[in-house]
mmCIF file of C-alpha atoms in Angstrom:
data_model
loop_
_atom_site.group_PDB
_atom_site.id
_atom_site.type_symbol
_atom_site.label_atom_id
_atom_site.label_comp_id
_atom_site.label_asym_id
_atom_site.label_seq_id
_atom_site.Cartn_x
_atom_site.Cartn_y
_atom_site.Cartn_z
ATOM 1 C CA UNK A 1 -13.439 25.144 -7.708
ATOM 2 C CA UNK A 2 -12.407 21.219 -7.585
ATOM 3 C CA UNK A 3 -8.284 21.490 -6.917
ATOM 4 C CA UNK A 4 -6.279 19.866 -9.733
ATOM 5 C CA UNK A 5 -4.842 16.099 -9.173
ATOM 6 C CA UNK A 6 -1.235 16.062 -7.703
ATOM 7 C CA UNK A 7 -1.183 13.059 -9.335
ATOM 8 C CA UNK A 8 -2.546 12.418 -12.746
ATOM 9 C CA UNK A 9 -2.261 8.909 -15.143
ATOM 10 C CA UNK A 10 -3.901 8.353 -18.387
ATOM 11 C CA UNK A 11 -3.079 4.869 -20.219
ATOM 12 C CA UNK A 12 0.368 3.775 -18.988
ATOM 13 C CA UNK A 13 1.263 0.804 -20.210
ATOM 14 C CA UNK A 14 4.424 -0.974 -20.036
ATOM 15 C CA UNK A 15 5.816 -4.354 -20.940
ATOM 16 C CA UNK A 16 8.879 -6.898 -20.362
ATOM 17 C CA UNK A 17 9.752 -8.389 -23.163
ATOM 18 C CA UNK A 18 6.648 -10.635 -24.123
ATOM 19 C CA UNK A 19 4.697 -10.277 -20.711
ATOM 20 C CA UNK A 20 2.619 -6.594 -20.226
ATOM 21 C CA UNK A 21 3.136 -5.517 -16.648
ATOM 22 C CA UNK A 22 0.856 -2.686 -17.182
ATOM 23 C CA UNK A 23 -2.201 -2.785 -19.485
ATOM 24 C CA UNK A 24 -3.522 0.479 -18.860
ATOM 25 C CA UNK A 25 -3.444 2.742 -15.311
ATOM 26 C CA UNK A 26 -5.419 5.509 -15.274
ATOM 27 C CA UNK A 27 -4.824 7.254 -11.807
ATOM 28 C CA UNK A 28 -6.191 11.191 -10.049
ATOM 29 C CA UNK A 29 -4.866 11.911 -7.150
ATOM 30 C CA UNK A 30 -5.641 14.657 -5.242
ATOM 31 C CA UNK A 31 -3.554 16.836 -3.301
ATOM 32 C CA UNK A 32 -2.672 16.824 0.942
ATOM 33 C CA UNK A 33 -3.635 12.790 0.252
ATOM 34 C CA UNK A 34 -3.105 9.487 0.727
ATOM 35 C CA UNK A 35 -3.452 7.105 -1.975
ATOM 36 C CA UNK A 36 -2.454 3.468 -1.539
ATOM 37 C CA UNK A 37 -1.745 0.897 -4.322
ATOM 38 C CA UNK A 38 -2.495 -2.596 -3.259
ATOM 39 C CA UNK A 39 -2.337 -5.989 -5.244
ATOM 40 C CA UNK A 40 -0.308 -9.032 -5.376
ATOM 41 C CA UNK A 41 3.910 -9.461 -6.364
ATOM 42 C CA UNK A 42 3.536 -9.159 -10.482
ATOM 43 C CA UNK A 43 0.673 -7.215 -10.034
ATOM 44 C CA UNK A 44 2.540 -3.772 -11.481
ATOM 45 C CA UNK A 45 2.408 -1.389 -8.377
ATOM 46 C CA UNK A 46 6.528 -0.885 -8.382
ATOM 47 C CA UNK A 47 6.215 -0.303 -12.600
ATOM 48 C CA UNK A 48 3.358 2.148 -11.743
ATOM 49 C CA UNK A 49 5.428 4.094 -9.087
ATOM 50 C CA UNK A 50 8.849 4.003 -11.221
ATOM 51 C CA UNK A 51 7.055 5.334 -14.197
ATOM 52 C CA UNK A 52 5.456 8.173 -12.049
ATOM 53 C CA UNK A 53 9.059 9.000 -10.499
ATOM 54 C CA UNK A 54 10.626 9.349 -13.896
ATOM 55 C CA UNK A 55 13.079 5.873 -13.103
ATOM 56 C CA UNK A 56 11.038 3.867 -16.033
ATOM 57 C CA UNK A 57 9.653 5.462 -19.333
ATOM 58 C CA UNK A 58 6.301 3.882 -20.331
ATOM 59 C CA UNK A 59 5.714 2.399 -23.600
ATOM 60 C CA UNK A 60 2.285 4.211 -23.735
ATOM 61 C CA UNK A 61 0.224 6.499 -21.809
ATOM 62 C CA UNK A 62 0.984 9.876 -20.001
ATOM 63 C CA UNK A 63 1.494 11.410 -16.428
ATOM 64 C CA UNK A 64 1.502 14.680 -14.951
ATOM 65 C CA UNK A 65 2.892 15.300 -11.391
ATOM 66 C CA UNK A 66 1.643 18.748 -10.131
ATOM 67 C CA UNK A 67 0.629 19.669 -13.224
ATOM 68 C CA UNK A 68 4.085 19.065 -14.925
ATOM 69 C CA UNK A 69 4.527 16.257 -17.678
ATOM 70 C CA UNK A 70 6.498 13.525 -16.403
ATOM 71 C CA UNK A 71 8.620 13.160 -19.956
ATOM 72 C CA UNK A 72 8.436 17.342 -20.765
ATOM 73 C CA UNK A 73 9.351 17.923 -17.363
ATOM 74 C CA UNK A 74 10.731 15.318 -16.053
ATOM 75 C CA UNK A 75 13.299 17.689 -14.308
ATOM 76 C CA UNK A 76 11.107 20.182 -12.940
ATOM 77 C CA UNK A 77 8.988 17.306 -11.715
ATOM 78 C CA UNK A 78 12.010 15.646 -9.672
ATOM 79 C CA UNK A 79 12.444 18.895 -7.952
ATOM 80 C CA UNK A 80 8.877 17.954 -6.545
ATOM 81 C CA UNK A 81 9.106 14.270 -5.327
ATOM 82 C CA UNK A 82 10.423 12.009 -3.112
ATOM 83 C CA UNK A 83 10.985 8.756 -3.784
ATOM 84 C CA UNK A 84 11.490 6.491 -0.320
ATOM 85 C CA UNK A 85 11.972 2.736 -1.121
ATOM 86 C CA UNK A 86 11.956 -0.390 1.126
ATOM 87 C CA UNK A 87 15.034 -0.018 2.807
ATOM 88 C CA UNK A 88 16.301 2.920 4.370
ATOM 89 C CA UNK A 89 19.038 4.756 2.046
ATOM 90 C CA UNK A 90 21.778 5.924 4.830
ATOM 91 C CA UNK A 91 25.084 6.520 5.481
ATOM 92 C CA UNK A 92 25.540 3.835 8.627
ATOM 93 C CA UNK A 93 28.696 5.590 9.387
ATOM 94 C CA UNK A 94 27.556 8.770 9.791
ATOM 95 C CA UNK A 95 25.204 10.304 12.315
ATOM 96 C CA UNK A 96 21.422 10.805 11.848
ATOM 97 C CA UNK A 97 22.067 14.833 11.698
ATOM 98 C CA UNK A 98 24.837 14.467 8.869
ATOM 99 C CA UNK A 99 23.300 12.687 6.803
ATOM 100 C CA UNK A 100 20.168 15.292 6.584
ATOM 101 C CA UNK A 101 22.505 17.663 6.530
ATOM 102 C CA UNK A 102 24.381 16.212 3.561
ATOM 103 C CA UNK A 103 20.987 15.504 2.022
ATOM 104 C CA UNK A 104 20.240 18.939 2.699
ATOM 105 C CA UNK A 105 23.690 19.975 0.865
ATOM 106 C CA UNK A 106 22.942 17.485 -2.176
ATOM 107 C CA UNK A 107 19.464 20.002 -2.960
ATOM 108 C CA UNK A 108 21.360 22.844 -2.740
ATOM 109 C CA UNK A 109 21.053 24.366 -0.012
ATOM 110 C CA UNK A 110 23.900 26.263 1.850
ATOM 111 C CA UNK A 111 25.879 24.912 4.863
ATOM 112 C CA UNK A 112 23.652 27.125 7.139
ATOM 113 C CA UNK A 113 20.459 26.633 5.663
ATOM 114 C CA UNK A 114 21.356 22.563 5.604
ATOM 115 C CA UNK A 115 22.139 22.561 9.216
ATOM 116 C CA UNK A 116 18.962 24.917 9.925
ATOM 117 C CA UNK A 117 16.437 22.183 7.832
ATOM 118 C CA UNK A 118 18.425 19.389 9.639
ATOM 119 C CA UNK A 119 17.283 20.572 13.074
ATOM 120 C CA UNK A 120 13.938 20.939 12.230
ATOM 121 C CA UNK A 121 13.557 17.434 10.704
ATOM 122 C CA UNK A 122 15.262 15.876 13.556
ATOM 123 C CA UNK A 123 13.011 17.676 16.049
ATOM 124 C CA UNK A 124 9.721 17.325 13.680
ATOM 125 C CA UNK A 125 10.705 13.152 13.574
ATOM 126 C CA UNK A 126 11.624 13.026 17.266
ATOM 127 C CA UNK A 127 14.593 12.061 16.651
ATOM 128 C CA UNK A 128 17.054 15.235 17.865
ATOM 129 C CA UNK A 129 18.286 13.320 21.013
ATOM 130 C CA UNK A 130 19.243 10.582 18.395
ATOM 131 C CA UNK A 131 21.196 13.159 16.142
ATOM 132 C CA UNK A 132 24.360 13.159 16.785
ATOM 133 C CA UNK A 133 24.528 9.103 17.112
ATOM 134 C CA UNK A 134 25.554 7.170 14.446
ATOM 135 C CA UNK A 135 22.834 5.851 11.494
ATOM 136 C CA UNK A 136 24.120 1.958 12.586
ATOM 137 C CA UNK A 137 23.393 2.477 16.077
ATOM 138 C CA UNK A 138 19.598 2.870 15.132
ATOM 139 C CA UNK A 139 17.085 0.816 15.609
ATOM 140 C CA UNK A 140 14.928 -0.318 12.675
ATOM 141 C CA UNK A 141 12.003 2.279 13.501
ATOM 142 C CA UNK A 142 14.282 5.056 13.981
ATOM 143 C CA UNK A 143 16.312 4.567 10.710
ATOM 144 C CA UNK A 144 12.543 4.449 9.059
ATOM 145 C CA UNK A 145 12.160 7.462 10.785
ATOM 146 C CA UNK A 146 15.138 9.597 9.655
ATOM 147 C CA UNK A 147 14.780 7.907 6.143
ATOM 148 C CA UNK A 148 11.232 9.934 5.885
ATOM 149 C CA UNK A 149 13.198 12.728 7.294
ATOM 150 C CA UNK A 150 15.616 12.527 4.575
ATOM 151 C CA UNK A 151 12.667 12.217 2.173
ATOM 152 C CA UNK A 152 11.358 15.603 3.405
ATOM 153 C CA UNK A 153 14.851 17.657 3.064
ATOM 154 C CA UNK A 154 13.800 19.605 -0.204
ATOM 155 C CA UNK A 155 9.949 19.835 0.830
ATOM 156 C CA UNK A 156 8.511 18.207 -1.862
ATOM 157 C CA UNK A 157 4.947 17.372 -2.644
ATOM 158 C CA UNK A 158 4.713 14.424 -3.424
ATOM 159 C CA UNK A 159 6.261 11.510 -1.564
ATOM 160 C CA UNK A 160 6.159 8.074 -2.945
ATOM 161 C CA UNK A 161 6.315 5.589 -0.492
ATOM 162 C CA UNK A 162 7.520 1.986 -1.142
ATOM 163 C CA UNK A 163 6.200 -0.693 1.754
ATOM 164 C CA UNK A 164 7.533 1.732 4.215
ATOM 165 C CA UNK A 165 7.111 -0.115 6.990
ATOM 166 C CA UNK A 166 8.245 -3.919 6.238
ATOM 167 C CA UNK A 167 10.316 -5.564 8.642
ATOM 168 C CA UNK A 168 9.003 -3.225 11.453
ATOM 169 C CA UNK A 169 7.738 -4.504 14.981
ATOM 170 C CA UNK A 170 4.201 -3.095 15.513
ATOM 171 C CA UNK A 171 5.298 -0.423 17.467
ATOM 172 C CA UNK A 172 7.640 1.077 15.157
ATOM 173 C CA UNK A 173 5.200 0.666 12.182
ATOM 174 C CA UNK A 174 2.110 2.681 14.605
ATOM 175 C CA UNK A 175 4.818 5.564 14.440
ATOM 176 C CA UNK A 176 5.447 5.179 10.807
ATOM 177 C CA UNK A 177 1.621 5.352 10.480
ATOM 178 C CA UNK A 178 1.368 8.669 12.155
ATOM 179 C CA UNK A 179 4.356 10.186 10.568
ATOM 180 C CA UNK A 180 2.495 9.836 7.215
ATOM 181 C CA UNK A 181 -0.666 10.782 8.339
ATOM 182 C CA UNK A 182 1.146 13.851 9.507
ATOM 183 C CA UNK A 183 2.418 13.937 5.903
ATOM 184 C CA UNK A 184 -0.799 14.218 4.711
ATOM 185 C CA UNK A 185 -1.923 16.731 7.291
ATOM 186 C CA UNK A 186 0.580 19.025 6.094
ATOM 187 C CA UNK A 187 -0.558 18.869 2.493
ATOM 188 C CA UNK A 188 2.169 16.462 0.916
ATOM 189 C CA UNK A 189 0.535 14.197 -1.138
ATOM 190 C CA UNK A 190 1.464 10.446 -0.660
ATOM 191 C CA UNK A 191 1.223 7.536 -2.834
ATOM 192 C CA UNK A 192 1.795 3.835 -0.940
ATOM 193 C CA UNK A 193 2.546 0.973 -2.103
ATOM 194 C CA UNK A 194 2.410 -1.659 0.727
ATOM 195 C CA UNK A 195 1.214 -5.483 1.302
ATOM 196 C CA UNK A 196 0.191 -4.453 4.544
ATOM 197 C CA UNK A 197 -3.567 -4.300 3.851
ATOM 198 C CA UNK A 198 -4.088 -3.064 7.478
ATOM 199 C CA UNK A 199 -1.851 0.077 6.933
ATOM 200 C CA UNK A 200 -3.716 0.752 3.522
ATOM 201 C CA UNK A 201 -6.798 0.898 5.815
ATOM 202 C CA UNK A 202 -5.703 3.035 8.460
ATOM 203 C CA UNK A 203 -3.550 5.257 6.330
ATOM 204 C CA UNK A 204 -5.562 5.879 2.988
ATOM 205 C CA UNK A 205 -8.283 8.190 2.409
ATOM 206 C CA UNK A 206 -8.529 6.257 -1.347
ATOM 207 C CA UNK A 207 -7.363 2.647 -2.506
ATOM 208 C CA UNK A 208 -6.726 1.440 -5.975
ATOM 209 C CA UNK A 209 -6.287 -2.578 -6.021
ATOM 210 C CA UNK A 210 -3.957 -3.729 -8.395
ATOM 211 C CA UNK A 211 -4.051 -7.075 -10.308
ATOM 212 C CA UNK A 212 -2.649 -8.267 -14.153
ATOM 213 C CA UNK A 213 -1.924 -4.786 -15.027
ATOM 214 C CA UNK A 214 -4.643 -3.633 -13.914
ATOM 215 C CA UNK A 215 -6.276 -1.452 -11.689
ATOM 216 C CA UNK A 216 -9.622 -3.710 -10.646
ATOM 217 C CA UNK A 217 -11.202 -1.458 -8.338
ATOM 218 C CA UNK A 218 -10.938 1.789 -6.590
ATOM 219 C CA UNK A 219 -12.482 3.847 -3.778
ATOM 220 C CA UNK A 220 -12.502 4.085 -0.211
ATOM 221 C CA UNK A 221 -11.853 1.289 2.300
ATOM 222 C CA UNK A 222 -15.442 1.599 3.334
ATOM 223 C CA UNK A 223 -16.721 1.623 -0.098
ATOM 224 C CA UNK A 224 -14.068 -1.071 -1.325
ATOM 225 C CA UNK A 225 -15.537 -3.273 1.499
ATOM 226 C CA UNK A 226 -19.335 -2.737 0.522
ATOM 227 C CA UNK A 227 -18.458 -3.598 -2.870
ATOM 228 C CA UNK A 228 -17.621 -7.557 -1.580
ATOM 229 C CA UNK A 229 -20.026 -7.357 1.095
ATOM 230 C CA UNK A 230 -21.500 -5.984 4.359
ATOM 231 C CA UNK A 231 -20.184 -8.733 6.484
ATOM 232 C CA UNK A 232 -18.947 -12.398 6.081
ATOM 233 C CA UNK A 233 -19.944 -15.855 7.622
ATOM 234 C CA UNK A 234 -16.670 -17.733 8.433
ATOM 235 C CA UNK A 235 -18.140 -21.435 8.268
ATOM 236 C CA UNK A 236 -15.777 -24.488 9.336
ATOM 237 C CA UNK A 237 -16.356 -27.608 7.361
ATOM 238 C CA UNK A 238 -16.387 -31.060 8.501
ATOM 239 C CA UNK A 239 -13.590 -32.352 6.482
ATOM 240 C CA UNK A 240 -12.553 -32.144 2.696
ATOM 241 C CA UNK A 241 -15.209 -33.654 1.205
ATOM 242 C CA UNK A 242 -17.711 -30.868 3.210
ATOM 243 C CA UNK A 243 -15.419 -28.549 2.271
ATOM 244 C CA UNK A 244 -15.492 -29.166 -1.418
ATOM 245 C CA UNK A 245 -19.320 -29.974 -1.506
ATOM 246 C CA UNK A 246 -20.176 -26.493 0.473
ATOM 247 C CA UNK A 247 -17.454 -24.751 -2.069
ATOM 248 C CA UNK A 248 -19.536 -25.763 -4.648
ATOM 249 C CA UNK A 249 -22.826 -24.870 -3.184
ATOM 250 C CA UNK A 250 -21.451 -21.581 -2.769
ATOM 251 C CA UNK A 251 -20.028 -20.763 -5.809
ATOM 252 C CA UNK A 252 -20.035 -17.013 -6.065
ATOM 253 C CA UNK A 253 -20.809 -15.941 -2.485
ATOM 254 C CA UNK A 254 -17.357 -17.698 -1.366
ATOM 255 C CA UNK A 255 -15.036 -13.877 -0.780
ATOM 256 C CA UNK A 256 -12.303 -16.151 1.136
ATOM 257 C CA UNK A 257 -11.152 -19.871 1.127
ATOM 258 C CA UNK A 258 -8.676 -21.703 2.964
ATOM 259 C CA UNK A 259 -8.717 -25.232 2.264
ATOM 260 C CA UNK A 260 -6.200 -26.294 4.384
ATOM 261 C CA UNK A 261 -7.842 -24.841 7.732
ATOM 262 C CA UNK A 262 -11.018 -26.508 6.228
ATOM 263 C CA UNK A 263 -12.412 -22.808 6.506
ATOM 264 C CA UNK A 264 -15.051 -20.683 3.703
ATOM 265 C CA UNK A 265 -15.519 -17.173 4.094
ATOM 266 C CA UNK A 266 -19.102 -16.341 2.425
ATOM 267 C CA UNK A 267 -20.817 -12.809 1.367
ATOM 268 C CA UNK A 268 -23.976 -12.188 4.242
ATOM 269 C CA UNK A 269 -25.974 -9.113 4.739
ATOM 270 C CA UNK A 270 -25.198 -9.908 8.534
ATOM 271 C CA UNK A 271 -28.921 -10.105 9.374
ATOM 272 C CA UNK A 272 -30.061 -13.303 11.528
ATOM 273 C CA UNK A 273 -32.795 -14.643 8.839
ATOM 274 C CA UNK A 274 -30.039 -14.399 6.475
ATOM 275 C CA UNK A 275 -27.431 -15.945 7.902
ATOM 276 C CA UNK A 276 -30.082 -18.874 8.772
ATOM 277 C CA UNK A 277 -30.818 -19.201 4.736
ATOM 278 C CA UNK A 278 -27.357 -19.700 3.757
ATOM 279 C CA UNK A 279 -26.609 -22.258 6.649
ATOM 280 C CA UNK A 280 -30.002 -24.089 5.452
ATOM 281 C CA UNK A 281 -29.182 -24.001 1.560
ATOM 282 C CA UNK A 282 -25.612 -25.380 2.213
ATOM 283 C CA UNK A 283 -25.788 -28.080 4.528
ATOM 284 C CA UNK A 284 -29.653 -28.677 5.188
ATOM 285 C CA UNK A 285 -29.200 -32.267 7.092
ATOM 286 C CA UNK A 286 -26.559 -30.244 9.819
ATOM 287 C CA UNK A 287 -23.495 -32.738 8.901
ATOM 288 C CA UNK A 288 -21.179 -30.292 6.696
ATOM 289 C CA UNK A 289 -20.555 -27.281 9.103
ATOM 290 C CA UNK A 290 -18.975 -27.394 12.372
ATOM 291 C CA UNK A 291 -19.057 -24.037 13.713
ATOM 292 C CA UNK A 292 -19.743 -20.805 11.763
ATOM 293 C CA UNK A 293 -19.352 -16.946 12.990
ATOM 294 C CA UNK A 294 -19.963 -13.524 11.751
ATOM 295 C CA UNK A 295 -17.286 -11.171 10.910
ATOM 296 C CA UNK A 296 -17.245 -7.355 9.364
ATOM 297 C CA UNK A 297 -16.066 -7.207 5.450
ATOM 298 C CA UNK A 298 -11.797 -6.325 5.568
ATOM 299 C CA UNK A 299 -9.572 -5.439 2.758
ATOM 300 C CA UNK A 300 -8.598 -9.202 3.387
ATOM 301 C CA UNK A 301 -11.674 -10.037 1.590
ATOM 302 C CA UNK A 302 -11.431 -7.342 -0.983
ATOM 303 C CA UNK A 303 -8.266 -8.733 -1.811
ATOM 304 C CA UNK A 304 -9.004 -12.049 -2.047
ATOM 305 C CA UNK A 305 -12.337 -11.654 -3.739
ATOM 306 C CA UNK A 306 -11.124 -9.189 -6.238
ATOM 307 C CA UNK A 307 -7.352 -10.742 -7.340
ATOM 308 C CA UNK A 308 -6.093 -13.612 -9.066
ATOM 309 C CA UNK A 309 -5.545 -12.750 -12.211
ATOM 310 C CA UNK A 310 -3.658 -15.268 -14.176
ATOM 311 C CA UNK A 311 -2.362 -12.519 -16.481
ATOM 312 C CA UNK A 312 1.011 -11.601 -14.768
ATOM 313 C CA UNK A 313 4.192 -13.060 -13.941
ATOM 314 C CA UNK A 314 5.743 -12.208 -10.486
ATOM 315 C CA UNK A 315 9.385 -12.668 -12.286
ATOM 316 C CA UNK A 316 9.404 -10.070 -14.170
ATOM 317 C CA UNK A 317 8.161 -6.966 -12.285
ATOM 318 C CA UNK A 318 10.943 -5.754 -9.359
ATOM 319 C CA UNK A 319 9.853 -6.427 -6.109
ATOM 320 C CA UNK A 320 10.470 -2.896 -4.972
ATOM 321 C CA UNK A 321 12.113 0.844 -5.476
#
């Protein structure tokens, strides 16, 4: 028997003023996941995620976290989430073990059973050597760390996490990136919002892309790629008039553009006859392109092939948590 969603959206709309952020979500989630919202600023991901955490009421629509109503029971259903924004929530003062422990206290939890939970976050985070330091002593990665920790304290089940890793160096983030596929592992379902397109494709097991409101498209990476093509034929242009005439030429095929590197990204099966028939049709007399090579479809290309809606306005949605 197919589990119930962990997270569940039918409808929700929501608008500022005269401009409608969201025009619609319909989201299942299922549990022990990880489900990543992409799309651009304006695009409605942080509306989508406040609604869901019971910060913003939606103007239409309904949402059920763990099978609990997010208006009906919007208490019960705060008992079960986490909500983890950009930037780490800490005391600075304080060390990394107090302020679990005063997380810990802040559930409910007594002074034993705070300072038990503590200890096993710190050691689960590999962070106990760092415990009894001070937050502002941390380095960014570590305070990312023990702000997941934090997020853990009352074990809930579903985490939202907001760009959880911006501003990190690459090592840092790689640890971020296991710590929530460890998440996942352990059956706490996660929902990421990130502009990291790279950590949506390592991380998720399903992406929604936002854009206008809207969700535009859905599935896996894999299948999110196949849907803009197998592969793609970077071709390098001559100038701006080669550029503009093989833009043209084109027209649909074009999944990336970059006018200023004098640079079209075009939809190819990858096979060699192929790849020969689109060089032919768009510059037969070998004067437009300079150089061309074959690349496998990223969610680059989804992205840029799939948003651009002229339907939003990046003032008025917050950019995060």
């Amino acid at each position: 028997m197919e589990r119930p969603s962990a997270i569940e959206a039918h409808g929700l709309a929501k608008s500022y003023g005269d401009v409608r952020v969201l025009r619609g979500i319909d989201l299942a989630i299922a549990p022990g996941t990880v489900f990543a919202l992409l799309g651009p600023n304006g695009a409605g991901k942080t509306t989508t995620v406040r609604i869901l955490a019971t910060l913003l009421a939606a103007d239409a629509g309904e949402a059920r976290i763990a099978g609990r109503d997010i208006v009906a029971e919007r208490s019960a259903v705060r008992r079960t989430i986490s909500l983890t924004g950009q930037y780490a929530a800490l005391d600075q003062e304080l060390t990394g073990a107090e302020n679990l422990r005063m997380m810990a206290r802040l559930a409910g939890l007594s002074r034993a059973a705070a300072r038990t939970r503590a200890d096993e976050l710190l050691a689960r985070f590999r962070l106990t050597d760092a415990g009894h330091r001070r937050v502002g002593t941390y380095s960014g990665g570590m305070r990312r760390r023990l702000d997941l920790a934090a997020s853990l304290v009352g074990e809930p089940a579903v985490v939202f996490l907001d760009e959880p890793t911006t501003g990190l160096d690459p090592r840092s983030r790689q640890e971020v990136w296991e710590l929530v596929a460890g998440l996942a592992d352990s059956g706490v379902t996660v929902l990421l919002t990130t502009q990291y397109l790279e950590e949506a494709d390592r991380l998720a097991d399903r992406i929604a892309l936002m854009d206008g409101g809207l969700i535009v498209a859905e599935g896996t990476a894999a299948e999110l790629k196949r849907r803009v093509a197998d592969e793609r034929l970077d071709l390098t242009l001559a100038g701006p008039e080669a550029y503009g005439t093989a833009e043209r030429l084109l027209g649909d095929l074009v999944v990336r553009r970059d006018p200023d590197g004098l640079r079209l990204g075009v939809s190819t099966s990858g096979r060699a006859d192929h790849v020969r028939e689109l060089l032919d049709a768009v510059d037969p007399e070998r004067r437009l392109v300079t150089r061309f090579a074959v690349h496998g479809t990223t969610l680059d290309d989804v992205f840029m092939a799939l948003t651009g809606s002229p339907h939003h306005d990046v003032r008025e949605e917050p950019a995060h948590v």
